[in-house]
PDB file of C-alpha atoms and ligand atoms in Angstrom:
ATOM      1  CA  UNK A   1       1.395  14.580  69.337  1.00 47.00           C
ATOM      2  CA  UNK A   2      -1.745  16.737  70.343  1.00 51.00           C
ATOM      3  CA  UNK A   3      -3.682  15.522  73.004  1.00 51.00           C
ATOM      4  CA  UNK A   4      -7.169  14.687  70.611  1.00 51.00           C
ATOM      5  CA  UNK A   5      -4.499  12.481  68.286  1.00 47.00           C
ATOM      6  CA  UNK A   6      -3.315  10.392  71.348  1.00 51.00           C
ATOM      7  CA  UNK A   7      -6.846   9.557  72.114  1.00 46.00           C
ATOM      8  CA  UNK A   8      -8.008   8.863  68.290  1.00 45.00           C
ATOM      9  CA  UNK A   9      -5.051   6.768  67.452  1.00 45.00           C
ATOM     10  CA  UNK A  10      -5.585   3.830  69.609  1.00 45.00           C
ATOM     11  CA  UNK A  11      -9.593   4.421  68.558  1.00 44.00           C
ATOM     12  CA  UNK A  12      -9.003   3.530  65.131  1.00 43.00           C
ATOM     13  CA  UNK A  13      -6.420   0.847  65.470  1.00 32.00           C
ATOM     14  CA  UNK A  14      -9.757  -1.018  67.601  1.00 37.00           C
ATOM     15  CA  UNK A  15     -11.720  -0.054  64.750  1.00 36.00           C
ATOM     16  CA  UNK A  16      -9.276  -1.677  62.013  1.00 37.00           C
ATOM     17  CA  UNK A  17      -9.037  -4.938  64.164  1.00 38.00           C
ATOM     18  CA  UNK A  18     -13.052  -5.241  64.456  1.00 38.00           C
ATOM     19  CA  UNK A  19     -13.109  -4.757  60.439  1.00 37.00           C
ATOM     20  CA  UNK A  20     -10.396  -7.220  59.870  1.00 42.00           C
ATOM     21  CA  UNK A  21     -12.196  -9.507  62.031  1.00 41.00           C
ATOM     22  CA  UNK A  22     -15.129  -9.377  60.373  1.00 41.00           C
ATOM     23  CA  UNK A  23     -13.648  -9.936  56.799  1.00 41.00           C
ATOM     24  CA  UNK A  24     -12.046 -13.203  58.573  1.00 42.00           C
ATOM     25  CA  UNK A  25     -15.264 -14.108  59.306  1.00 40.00           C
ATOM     26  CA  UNK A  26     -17.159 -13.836  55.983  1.00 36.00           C
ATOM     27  CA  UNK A  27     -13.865 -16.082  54.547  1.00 38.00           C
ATOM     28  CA  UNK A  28     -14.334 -18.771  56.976  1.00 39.00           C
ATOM     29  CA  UNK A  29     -18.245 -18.604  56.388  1.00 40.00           C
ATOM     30  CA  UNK A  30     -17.919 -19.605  52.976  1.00 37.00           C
ATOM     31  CA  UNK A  31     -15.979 -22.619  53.189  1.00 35.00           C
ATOM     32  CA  UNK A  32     -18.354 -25.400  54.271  1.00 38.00           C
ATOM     33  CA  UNK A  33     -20.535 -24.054  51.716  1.00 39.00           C
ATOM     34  CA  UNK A  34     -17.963 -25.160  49.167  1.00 36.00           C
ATOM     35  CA  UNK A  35     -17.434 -28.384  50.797  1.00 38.00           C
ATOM     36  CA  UNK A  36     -21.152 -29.236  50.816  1.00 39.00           C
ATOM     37  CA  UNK A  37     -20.865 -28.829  46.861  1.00 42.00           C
ATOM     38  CA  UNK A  38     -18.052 -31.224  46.448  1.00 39.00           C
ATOM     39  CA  UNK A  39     -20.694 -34.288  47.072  1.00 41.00           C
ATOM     40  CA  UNK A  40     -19.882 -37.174  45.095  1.00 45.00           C
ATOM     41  CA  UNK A  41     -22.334 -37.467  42.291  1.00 51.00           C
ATOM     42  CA  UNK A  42     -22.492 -40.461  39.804  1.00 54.00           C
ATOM     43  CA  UNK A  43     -20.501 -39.821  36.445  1.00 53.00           C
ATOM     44  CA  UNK A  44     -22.201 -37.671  34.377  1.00 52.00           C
ATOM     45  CA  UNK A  45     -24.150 -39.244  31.112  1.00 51.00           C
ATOM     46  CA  UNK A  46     -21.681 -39.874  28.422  1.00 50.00           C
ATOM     47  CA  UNK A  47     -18.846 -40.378  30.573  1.00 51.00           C
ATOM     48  CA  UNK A  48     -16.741 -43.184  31.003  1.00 60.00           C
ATOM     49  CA  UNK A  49     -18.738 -45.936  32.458  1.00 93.00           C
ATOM     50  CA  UNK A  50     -16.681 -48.857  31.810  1.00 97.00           C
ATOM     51  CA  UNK A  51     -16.723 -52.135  33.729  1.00 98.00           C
ATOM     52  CA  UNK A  52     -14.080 -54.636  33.132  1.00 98.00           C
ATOM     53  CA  UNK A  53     -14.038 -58.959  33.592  1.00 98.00           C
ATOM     54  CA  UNK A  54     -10.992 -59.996  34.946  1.00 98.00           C
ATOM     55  CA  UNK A  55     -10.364 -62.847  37.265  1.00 98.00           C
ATOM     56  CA  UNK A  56     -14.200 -63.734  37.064  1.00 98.00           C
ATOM     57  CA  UNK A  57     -14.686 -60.792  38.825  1.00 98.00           C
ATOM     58  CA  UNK A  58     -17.065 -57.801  37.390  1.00 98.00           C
ATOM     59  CA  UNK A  59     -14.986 -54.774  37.954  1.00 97.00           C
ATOM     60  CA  UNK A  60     -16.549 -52.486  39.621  1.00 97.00           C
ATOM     61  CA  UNK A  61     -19.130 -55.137  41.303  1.00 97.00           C
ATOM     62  CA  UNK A  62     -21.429 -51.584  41.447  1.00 97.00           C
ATOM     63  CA  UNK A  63     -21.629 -49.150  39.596  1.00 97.00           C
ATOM     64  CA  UNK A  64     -23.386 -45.687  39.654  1.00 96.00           C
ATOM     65  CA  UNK A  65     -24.668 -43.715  36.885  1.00 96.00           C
ATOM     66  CA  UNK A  66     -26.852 -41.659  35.688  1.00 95.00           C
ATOM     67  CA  UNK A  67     -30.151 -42.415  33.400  1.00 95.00           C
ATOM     68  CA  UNK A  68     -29.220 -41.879  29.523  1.00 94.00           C
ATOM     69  CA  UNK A  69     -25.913 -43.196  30.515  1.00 95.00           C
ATOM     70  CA  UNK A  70     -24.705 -46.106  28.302  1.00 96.00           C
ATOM     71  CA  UNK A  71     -22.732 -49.165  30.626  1.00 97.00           C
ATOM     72  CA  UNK A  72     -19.705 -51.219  28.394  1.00 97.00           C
ATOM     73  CA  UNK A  73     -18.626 -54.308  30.235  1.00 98.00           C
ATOM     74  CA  UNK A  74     -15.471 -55.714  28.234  1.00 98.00           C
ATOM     75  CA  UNK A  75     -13.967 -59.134  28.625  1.00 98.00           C
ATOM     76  CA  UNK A  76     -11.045 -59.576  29.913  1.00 98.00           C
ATOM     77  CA  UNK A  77     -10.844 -63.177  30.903  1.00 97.00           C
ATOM     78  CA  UNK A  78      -9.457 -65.949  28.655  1.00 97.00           C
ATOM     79  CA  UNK A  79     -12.623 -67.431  29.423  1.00 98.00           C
ATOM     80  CA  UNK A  80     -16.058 -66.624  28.471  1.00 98.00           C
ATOM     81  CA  UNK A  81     -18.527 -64.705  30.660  1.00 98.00           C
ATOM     82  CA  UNK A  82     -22.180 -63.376  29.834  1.00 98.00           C
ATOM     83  CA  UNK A  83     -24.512 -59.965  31.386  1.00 98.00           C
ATOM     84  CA  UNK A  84     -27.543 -61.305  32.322  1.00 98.00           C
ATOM     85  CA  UNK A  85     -29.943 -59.618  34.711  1.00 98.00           C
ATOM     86  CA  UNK A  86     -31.225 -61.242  37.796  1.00 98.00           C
ATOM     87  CA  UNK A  87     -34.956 -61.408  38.515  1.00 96.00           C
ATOM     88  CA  UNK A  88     -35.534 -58.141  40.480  1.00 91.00           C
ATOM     89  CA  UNK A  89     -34.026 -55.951  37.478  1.00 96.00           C
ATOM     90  CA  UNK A  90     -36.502 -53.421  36.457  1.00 96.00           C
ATOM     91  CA  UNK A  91     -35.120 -54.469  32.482  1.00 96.00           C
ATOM     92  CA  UNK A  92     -33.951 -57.644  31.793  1.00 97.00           C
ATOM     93  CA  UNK A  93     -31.419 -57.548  29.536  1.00 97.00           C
ATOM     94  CA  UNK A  94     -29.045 -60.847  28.230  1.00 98.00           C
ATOM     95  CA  UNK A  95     -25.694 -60.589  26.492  1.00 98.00           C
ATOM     96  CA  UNK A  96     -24.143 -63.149  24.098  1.00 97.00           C
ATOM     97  CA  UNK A  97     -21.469 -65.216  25.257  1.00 98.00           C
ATOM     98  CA  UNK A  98     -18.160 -62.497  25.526  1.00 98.00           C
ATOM     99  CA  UNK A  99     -14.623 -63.994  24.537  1.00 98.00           C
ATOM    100  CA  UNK A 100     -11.892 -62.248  25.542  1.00 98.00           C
ATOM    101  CA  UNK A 101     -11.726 -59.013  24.204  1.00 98.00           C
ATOM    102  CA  UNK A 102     -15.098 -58.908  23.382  1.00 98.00           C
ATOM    103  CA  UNK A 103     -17.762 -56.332  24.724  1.00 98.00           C
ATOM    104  CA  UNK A 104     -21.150 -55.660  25.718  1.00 98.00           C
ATOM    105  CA  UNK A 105     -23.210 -52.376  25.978  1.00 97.00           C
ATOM    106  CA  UNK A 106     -26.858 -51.124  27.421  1.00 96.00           C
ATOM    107  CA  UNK A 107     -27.913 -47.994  28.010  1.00 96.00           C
ATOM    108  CA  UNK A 108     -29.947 -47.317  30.726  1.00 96.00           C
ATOM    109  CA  UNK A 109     -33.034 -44.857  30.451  1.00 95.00           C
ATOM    110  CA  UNK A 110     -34.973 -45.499  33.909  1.00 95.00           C
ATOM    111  CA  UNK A 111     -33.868 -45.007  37.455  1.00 97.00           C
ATOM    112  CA  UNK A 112     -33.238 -48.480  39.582  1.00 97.00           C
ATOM    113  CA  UNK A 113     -31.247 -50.942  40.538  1.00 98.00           C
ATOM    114  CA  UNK A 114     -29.864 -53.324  38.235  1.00 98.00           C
ATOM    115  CA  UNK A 115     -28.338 -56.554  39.871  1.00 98.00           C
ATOM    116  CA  UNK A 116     -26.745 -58.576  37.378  1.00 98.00           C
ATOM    117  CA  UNK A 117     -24.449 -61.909  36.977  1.00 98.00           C
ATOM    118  CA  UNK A 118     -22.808 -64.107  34.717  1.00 98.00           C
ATOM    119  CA  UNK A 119     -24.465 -67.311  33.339  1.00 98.00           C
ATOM    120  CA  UNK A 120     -21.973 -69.195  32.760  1.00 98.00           C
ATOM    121  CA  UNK A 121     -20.290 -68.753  36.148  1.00 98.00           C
ATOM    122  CA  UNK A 122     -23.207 -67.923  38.322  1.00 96.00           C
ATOM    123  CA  UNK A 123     -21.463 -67.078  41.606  1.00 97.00           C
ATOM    124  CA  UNK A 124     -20.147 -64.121  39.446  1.00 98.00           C
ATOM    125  CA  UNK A 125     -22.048 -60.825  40.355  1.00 98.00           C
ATOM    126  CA  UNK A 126     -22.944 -57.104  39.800  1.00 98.00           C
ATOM    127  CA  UNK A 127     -25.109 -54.274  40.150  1.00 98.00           C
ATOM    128  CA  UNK A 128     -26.023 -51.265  37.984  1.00 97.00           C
ATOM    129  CA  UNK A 129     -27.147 -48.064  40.133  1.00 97.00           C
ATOM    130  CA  UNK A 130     -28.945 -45.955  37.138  1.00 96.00           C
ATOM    131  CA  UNK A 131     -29.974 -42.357  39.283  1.00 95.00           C
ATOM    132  CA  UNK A 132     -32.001 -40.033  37.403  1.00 92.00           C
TER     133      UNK A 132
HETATM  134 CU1   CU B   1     -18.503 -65.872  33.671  1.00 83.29          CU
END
């Protein structure tokens, strides 16, 4: 090997590890930026936004949607329950008495909070998050 070579040879290996480094770098750059977009955001409008009665228990007690987004609460329960908003809701709203299999719907077109409960059974609770 000529005497320039044995110099140059051990040059560009540096070289090669400084650009591989740098490629690592830009990889592991990007990744919290992907991260950051994989923030939980309420189901989109349309989706399923189902919550259940069971056990005199609204399932989910909260629930997060977006405006435009229509909420169907089904009974499950052999006995009767009712949707009937509390007195901070933005929109009252008032179901019929549900049997069991029987189902209610609203769709909600404004931002708020929506607390809810049952009128029959009053200690029975939940809330509608509507975000625009
Ligand atoms: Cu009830």
């Amino acid at each position: 090997m000529p005497a320039h070579a044995r110099l140059l040879f051990p040059a560009a290996c540096i070289i090669l590890l400084i650009l591989a480094g740098s490629f690592a770098g830009c990889t592991s750059n990007t990744g919290p930026v992907t991260t950051g977009d994989a923030t939980p955001v309420p189901a989109a409008a349309g989706g399923t936004n189902a919550v259940t009665i069971r056990d005199f228990t609204f399932s989910p007690a909260t629930i997060t949607v977006r405006t435009g987004t229509t909420v169907t609460w089904t009974n499950q329960d052999g006995a009767a329950h009712t949707i009937v908003s509390d007195a901070g809701s933005p929109v009252a709203f008032t179901s019929d008495s549900l049997a069991n299999g029987a189902s209610y719907q609203i769709t909600f077109t404004q931002a708020g909070t929506y607390p809810y409960h049952c009128s029959i059974h009053p200690n029975m609770k939940g809330t509608v998050v509507v975000q625009s």
